[in-house]
XYZ file of C-alpha atoms in Angstrom:
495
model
C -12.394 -41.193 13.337
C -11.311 -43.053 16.731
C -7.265 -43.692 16.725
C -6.670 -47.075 17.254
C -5.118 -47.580 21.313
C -1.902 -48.804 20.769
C -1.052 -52.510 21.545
C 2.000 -53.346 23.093
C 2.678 -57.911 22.167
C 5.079 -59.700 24.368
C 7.834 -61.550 22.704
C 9.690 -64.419 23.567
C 13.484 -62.954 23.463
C 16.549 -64.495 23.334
C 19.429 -62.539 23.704
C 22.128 -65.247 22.596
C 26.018 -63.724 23.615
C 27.337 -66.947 21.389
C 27.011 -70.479 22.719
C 26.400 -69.202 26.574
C 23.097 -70.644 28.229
C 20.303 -68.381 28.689
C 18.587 -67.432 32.139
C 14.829 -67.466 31.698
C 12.850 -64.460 33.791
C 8.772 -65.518 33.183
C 6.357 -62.598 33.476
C 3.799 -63.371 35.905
C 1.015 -61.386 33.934
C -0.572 -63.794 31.638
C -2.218 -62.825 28.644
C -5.474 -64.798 26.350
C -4.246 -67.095 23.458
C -7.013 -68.213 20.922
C -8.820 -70.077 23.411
C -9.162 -67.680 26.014
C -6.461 -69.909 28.362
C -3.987 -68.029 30.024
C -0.691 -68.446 29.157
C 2.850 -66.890 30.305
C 4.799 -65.412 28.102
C 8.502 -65.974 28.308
C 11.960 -64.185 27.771
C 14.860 -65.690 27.614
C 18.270 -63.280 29.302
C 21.861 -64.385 29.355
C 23.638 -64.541 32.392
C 25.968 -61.781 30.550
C 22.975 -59.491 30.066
C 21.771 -59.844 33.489
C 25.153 -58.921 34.898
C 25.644 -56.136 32.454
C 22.728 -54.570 34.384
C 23.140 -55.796 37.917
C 26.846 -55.260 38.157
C 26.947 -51.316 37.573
C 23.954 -51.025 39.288
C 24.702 -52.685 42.613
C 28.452 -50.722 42.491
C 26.828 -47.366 42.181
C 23.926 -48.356 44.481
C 27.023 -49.232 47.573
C 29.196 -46.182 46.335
C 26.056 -43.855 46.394
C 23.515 -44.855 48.925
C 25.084 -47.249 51.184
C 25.542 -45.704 54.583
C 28.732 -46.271 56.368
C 30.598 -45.196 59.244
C 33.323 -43.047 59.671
C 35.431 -41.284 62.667
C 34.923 -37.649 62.604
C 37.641 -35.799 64.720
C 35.338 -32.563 64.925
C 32.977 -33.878 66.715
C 34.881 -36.554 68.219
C 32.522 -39.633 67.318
C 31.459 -41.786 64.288
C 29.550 -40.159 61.956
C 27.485 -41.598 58.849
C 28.374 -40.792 55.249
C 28.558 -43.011 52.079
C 31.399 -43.935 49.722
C 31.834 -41.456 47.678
C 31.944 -38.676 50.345
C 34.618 -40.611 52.024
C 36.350 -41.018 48.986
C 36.368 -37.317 47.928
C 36.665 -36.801 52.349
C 40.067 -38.231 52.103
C 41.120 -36.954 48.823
C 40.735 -33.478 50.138
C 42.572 -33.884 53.364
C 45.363 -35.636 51.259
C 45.750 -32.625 48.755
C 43.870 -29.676 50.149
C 46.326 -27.148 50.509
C 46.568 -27.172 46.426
C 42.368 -27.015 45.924
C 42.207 -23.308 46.170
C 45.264 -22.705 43.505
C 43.036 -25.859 41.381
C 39.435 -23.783 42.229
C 41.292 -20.263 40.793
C 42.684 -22.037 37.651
C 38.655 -23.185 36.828
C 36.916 -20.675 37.371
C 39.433 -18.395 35.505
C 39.197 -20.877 32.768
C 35.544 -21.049 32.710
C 35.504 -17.034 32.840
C 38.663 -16.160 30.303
C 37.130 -18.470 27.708
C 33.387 -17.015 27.779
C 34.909 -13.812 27.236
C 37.506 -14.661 24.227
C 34.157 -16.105 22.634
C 32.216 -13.149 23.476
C 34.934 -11.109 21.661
C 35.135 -13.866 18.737
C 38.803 -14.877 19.615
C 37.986 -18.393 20.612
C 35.587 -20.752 18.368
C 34.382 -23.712 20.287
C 34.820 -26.622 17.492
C 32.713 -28.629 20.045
C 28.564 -28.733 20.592
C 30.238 -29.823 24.471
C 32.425 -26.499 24.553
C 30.467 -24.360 23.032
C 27.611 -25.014 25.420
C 29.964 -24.244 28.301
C 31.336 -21.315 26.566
C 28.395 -19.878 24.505
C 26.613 -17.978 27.199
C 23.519 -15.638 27.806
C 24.467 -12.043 29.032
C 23.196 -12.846 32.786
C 25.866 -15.652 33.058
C 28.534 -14.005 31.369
C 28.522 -11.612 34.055
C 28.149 -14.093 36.551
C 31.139 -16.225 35.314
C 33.246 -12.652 35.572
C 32.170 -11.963 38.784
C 33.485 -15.252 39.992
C 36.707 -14.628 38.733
C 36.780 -11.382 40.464
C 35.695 -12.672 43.609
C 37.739 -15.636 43.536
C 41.401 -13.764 42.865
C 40.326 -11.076 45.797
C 40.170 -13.796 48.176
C 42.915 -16.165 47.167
C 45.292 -13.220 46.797
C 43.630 -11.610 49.653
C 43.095 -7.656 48.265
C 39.645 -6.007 47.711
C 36.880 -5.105 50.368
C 37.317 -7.029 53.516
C 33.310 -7.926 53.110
C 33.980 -10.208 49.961
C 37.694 -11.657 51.093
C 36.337 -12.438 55.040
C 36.295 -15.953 56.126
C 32.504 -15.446 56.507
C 31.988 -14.624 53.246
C 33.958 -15.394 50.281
C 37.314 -17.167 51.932
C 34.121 -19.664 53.611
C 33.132 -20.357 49.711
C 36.464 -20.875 48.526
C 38.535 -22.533 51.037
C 35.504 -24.494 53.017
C 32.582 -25.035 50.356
C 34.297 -25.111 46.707
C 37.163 -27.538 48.112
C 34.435 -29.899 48.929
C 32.688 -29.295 45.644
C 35.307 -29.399 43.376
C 36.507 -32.983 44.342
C 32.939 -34.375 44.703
C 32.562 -33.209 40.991
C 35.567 -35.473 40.210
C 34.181 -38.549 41.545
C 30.434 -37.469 41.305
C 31.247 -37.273 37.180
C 33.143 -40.254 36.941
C 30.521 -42.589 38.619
C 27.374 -41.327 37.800
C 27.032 -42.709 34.816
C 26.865 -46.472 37.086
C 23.336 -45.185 38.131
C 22.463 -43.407 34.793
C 23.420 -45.638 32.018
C 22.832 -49.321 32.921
C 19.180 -49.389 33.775
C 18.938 -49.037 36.978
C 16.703 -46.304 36.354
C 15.011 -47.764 34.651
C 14.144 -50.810 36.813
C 13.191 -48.963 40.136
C 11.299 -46.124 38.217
C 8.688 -48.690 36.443
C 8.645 -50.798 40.190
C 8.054 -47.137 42.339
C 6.112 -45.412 39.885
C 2.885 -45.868 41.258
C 4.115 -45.188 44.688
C 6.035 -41.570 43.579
C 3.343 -40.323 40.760
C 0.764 -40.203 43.517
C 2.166 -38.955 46.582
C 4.876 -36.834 45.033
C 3.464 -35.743 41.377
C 7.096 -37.545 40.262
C 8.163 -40.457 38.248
C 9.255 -43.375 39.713
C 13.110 -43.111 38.556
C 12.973 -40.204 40.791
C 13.099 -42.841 43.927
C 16.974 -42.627 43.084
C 17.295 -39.277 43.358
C 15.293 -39.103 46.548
C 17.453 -41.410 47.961
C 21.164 -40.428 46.693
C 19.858 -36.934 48.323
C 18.750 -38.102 51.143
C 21.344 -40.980 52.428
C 24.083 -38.912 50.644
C 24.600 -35.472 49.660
C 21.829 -33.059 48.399
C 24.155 -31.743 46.107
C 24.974 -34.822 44.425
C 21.046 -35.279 43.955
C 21.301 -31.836 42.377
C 23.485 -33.500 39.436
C 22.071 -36.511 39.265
C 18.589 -34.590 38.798
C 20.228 -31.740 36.323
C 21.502 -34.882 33.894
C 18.345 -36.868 33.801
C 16.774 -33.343 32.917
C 19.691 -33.212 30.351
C 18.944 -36.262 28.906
C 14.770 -35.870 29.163
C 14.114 -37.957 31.714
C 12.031 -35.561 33.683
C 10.364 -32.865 32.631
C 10.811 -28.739 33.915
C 8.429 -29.570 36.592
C 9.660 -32.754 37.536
C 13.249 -31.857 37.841
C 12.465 -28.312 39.461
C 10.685 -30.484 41.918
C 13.199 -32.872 43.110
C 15.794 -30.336 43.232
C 14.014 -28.168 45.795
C 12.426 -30.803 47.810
C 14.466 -33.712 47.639
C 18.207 -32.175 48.139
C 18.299 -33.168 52.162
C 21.697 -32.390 53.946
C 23.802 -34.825 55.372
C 22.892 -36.883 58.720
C 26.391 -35.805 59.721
C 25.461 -31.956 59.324
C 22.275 -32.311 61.150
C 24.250 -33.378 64.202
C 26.753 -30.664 63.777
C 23.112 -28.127 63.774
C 22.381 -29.562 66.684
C 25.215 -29.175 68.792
C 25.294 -25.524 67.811
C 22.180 -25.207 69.454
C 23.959 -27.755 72.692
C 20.719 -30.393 72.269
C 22.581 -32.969 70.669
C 20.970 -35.291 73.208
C 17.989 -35.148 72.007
C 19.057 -36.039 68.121
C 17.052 -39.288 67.342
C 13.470 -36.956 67.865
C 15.651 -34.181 66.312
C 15.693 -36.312 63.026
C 12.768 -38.115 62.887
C 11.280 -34.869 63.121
C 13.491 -33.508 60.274
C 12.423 -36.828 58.098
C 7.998 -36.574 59.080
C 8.491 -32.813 58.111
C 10.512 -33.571 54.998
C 7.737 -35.721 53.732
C 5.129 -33.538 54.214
C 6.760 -30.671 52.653
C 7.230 -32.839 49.418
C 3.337 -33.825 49.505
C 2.474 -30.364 49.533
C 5.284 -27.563 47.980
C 4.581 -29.272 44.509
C 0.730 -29.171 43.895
C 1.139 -25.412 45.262
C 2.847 -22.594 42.896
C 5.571 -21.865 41.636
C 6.089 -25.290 41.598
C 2.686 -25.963 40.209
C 2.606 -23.985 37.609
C 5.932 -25.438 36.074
C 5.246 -26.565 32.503
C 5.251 -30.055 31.863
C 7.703 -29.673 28.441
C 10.962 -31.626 28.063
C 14.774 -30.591 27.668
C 15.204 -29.899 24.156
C 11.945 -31.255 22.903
C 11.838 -34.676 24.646
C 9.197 -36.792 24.152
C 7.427 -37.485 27.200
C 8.377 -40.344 29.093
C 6.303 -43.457 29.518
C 5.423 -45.164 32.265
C 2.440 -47.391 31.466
C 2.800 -51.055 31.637
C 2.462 -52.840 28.425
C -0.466 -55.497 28.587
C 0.479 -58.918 29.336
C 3.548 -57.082 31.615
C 4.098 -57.130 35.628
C 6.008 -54.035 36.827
C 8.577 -56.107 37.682
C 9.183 -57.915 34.221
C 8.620 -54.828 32.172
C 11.308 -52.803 34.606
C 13.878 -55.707 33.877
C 13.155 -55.650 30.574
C 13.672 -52.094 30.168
C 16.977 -52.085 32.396
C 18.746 -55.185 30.570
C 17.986 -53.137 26.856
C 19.249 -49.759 28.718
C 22.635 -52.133 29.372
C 22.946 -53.768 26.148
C 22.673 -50.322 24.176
C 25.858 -49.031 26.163
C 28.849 -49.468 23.763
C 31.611 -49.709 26.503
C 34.178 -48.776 28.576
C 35.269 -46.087 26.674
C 31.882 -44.195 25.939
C 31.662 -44.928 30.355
C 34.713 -42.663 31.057
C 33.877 -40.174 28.082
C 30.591 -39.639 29.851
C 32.366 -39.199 32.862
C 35.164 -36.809 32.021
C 31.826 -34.895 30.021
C 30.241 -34.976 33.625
C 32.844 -33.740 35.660
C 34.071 -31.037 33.280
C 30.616 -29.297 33.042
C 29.989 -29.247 36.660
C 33.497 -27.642 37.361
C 32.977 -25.000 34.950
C 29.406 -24.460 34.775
C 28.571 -24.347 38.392
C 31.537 -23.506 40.381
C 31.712 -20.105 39.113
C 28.105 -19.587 40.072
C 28.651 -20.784 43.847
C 31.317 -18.570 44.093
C 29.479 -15.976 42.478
C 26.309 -16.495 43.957
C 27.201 -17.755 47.789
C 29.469 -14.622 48.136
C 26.886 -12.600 47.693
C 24.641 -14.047 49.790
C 26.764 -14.202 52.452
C 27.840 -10.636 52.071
C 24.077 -9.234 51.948
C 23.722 -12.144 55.415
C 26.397 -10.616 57.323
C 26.829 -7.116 56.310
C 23.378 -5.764 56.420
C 19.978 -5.939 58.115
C 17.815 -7.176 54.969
C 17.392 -10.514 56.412
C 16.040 -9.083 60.055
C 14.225 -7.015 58.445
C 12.224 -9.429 55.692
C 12.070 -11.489 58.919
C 9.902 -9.506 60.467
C 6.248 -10.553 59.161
C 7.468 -13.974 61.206
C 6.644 -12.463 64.456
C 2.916 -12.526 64.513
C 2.664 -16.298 62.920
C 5.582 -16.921 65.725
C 3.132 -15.072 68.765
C 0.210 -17.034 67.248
C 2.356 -20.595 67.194
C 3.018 -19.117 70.989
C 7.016 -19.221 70.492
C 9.492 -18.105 73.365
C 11.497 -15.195 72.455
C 9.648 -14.502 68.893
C 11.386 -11.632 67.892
C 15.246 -13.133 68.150
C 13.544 -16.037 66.559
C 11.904 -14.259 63.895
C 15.791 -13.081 62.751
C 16.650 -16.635 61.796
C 13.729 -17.301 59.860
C 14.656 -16.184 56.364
C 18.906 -15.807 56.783
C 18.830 -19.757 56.018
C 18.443 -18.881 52.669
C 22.335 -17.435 52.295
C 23.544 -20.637 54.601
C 21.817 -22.957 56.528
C 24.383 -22.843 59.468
C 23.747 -19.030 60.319
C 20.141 -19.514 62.004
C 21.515 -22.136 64.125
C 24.932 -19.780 65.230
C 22.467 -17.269 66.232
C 19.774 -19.326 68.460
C 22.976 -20.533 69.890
C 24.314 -16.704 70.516
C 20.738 -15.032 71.465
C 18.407 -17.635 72.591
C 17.992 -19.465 75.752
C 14.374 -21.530 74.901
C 15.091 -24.996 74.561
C 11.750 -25.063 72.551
C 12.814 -22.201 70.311
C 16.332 -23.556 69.635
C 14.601 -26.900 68.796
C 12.495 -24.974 66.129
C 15.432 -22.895 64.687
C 17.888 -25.606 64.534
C 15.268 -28.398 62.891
C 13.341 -25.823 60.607
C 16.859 -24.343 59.481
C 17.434 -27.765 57.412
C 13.707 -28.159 56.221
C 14.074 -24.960 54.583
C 16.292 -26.834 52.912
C 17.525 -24.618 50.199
C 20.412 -22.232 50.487
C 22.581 -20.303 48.176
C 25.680 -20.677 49.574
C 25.279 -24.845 48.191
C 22.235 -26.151 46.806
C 20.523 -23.008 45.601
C 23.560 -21.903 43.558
C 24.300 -25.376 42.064
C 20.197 -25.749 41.270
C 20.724 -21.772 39.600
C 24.222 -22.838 37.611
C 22.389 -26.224 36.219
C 20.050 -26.147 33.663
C 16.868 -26.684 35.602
C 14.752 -24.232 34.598
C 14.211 -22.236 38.055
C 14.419 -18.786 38.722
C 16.113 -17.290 41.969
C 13.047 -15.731 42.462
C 11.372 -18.806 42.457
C 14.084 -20.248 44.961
C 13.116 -18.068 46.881
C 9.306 -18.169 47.186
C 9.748 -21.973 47.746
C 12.537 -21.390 50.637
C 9.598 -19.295 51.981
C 6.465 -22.424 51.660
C 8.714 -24.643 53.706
C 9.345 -22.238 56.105
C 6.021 -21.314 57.024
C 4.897 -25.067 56.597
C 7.846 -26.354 58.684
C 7.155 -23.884 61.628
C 3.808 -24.609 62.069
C 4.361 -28.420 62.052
C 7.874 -28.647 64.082
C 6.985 -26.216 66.580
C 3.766 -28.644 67.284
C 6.144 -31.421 67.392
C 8.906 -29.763 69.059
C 6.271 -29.024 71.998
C 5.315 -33.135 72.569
C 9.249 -33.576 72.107
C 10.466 -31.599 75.288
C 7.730 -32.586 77.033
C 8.519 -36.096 77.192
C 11.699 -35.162 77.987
C-alpha cells in the first residue's frame, strides 16, 4: 500500500498582540486554487513578532560576528576581533590576577563533587547536576587529574614537566584565563543566536548552498561563521548545544567542530611574525581561507568523518529542511524564525539558559583542557614522539621538493599539542622562506589542537574520539601540504 506524501497547506496567519496593526510578509511562491490561477498566499506578522525575532538576532549577530578593531600592545598595531572577545579581553586584564584562584575553585568543584557522587555522599536532586556530576569511569579520572594538575601548578610543587610555563602554568595562567571568562559571556549570550530563530532563518535560506558543498545543514552557516570571524572555540559551543538540543546530528556536529573551528585573524598574524614574514600576510591568509575551504569539501565525505552515523542526541527526530509547497525559502525561513521567537517564554527562561550554559562549560570542559592540554604539552616538549611520528613526512616533503625536509618534517604532527610550537621551531631551525611559509600557514589548517579546540571538542558531548581527532589532524595535514606548498611556491615568486 503506497503512504500518502505528506502535504504541507499555507495558511493565512494572523498573529494579533491586541489591537496593534499587523505587517503583512506575501510568499512569492504561488500555489493552484480551483481554477488552476495562481494565487499568493498571505500571512499576516505584527510588528511585535517581527522584532521579537530581528532584535535578538541582529544583537547576537554584532556581538558575535561583527569584526571590529582593536589596539593590540603586543604587536603594536590594530588587530581584528569581535565583541565578545573584547568584552571578555578587557574583563581579564581588569581582574586577571584572581582567574587562576577562580580556575582552581572550578575545577576542584567539578572534581570533589564527581567523587562524593561516586562514593554516594552527594545526590544530584537535578537532571542539570547530575549530568555534570554523574560520570563514566574515563572522565572521572580525567576530572581528578585536573585537579591534580591544576593545584601542582598554582601552588607550584610536583614535577617541573607538569608545573613549567610550557606546559601546565601555559594552560592555567595563559589558556584557561581566556576560557573561563569567554564561558561567562559565551553562556550568557548564546542563547541570542540559539533561541530566537535566527537559526532558523539562515539555515532554510543556506541550506542548499551548505548540504551540497559541505554535507551540512544550512543553520550550520552560523557556526561557520561565529568560528571563523570569531573564535573557534566559541563555534565549538555553539556546535556542542545545537547537538544538545538535536539540531545536528553525530556527523553533522563532529563535522563542524573539526573543520569549521578557524583561529583568530589576530593569531594568524602573531604565526606569522614568528616565522618574521608578516609582510607578506594578505597571501598568507587568503591562502589560509582557499585551503580552509577545500579541506571542508573533502575531510567529510572521507572517514572517520564519513562513517559518522547519522542518529540524533538523545533520539532526535531528524531535522527537516524541505520547503513546504506553495513556500519560497525565504517565507518559510521567516516563518519558522518568528514561531521559534514567539515560543520563548521570556526574560527569565533567557538568563536561566544562560547561567545553564555557562555553568556546564566551566565544569564540564575546563577540567578536560587542563587535563588534556597538559598532557599534550608534556608528551610535546619532554620527549621525541612527535619527531619521531613525523618522520613518514619526509619522503611526501622530498617529493613536494621542500627546503630543509627533515627540520620541516618535525613540525608536521607537534601542531596537534599547540598550534604555536611548529611555528617557534621554523622560526628557531629554518632559514627557507618557502618552508617557513608552509609551516607557519599549514600549522593553522591543521586546525585542531589539544591544548584548545581538541580538548573542548573531547570535554563536549560530540561524539568524537581522540583517536579520531587525531586521524583528522592527520587528512588536513597531508591535504594542506600538498596544496599550500603549491601555493606558497607562486606566492614568493611574485614576490
Amino acid at each position: 500500500m503506497q503512504k500518502k506524501k505528506k502535504k504541507f497547506h499555507t495558511k493565512k496567519i494572523a498573529f494579533d498582540g491586541g489591537n496593534s496593526v499587523g505587517m503583512t510578509i506575501e510568499s512569492d511562491l504561488k500555489n493552484q486554487d480551483k481554477n488552476n490561477n495562481p494565487k499568493r498566499n498571505k500571512r499576516k506578522y505584527t510588528v511585535s513578532d517581527i522584532l521579537k525575532f530581528l532584535l535578538p538576532s541582529i544583537i547576537g549577530i554584532i556581538i558575535f560576528m561583527l569584526p571590529i578593531k582593536e589596539f593590540d600592545p603586543e604587536i603594536n598595531q590594530d588587530k581584528v576581533t569581535i565583541p565578545i572577545a573584547y568584552i571578555a579581553s578587557f574583563i581579564q586584564n581588569s581582574i586577571g590576577k584572581f582567574l587562576p584562584s577562580i580556575i582552581v575553585g572550578i575545577i576542584a568543584i567539578s572534581a570533589i563533587g564527581a567523587i562524593l557522587l561516586k562514593l554516594k555522599i552527594y545526590k544530584p536532586k537535578s537532571n542539570f547536576a547530575k549530568s555534570i556530576f554523574d560520570l563514566t569511569p574515563a572522565w572521572f579520572i580525567t576530572r581528578v587529574l585536573a585537579m591534580i594538575f591544576v593545584f601542582m601548578c598554582y601552588f607550584n610543587f610536583g614535577p617541573s614537566y607538569i608545573t613549567s610555563n610550557d606546559t601546565g602554568n601555559f594552560i592555567l595562567n595563559n589558556l584557561l584565563t581566556t576560557l573561563v571568562v569567554i564561558f561567562v559571556f559565551a553562556g550568557l549570550l548564546l542563547p541570542l543566536l540559539l533561541d530566537f530563530g535566527l537559526l532558523e532563518f539562515v539555515g532554510t535560506l543556506l541550506a542548499k548552498i551548505m548540504r551540497p558543498i559541505f554535507t551540512l545543514p544550512g543553520r550550520s552557516a552560523v557556526d561557520c561563521f561565529t568560528s571563523w570571524l570569531g573564535d573557534g572555540t566559541l563555534g565549538v559551543m555553539l556546535t556542542a548545544k545545537q547537538y544538545e538540543e538535536g539540531f545536528y546530528s553525530e556527523r553533522e556536529a563532529a563535522i563542524i567542530s573539526t573543520t569549521f573551528s578557524a583561529v583568530s585573524i589576530t593569531f594568524c598574524l602573531v604565526v606569522l611574525k614568528q616565522v618574521e614574514m608578516a609582510h607578506l600576510f594578505v597571501p598568507y591568509y587568503l591562502t589560509i581561507c582557499f585551503v580552509g575551504v577545500i579541506c571542508a569539501v573533502i575531510i567529510p565525505r572521507i572517514p572517520p568523518l564519513s562513517l559518522k552515523k547519522n542518529s540524533y542526541y538523545g533520539n532526535a527526530e531528524t531535522l527537516d529542511e524541505s520547503i513546504p509547497e506553495g513556500e519560497t525559502y525565504f517565507s518559510w525561513g521567516l516563518f519558522q524564525a518568528v514561531k521559534k521567537a514567539k515560543n520563548h517564554t521570556g526574560f527569565s527562561q533567557f538568563i536561566k539558559n544562560g547561567i545553564k550554559n555557562a555553568v556546564d562549560m566551566w565544569l564540564g570542559v575546563l577540567p578536560v583542557v587542563m587535563a588534556f592540554g597538559t598532557v599534550a604539552l608534556v608528551i610535546s616538549n619532554y620527549t621525541p614522539v612527535f619527531e619521531i611520528i613525523g618522520k613518514p613526512f619526509i619522503p611526501l616533503l622530498e617529493l613536494l621538493k621542500l627546503p630543509e625536509p627533515v627540520a620541516a618534517s618535525k613540525t608536521m604532527l607537534v601542531g596537534f599539542t599547540d598550534m604555536f610550537i611548529p611555528t617557534i621551531i621554523a622560526g628557531n631551525e629554518i632559514k627557507s622562506e618557502l618552508t617557513k611559509f608552509v609551516i607557519a600557514t599549514v600549522s593553522v589548517t591543521q586546525l585542531i589542537y589539544m591544548s584548545e579546540v581538541g580538548a573542548l571538542i573531547i570535554g563536549s558531548r560530540i561524539p568524537i574520539k581522540i583517536w579520531e581527532i587525531f586521524l583528522i589532524f592527520i587528512e588536513r595535514t597531508i591535504i594542506s601540504l600538498v596544496f599550500v606548498t603549491l601555493i606558497g611556491r607562486f606566492v614568493l615568486h611574485l614576490v
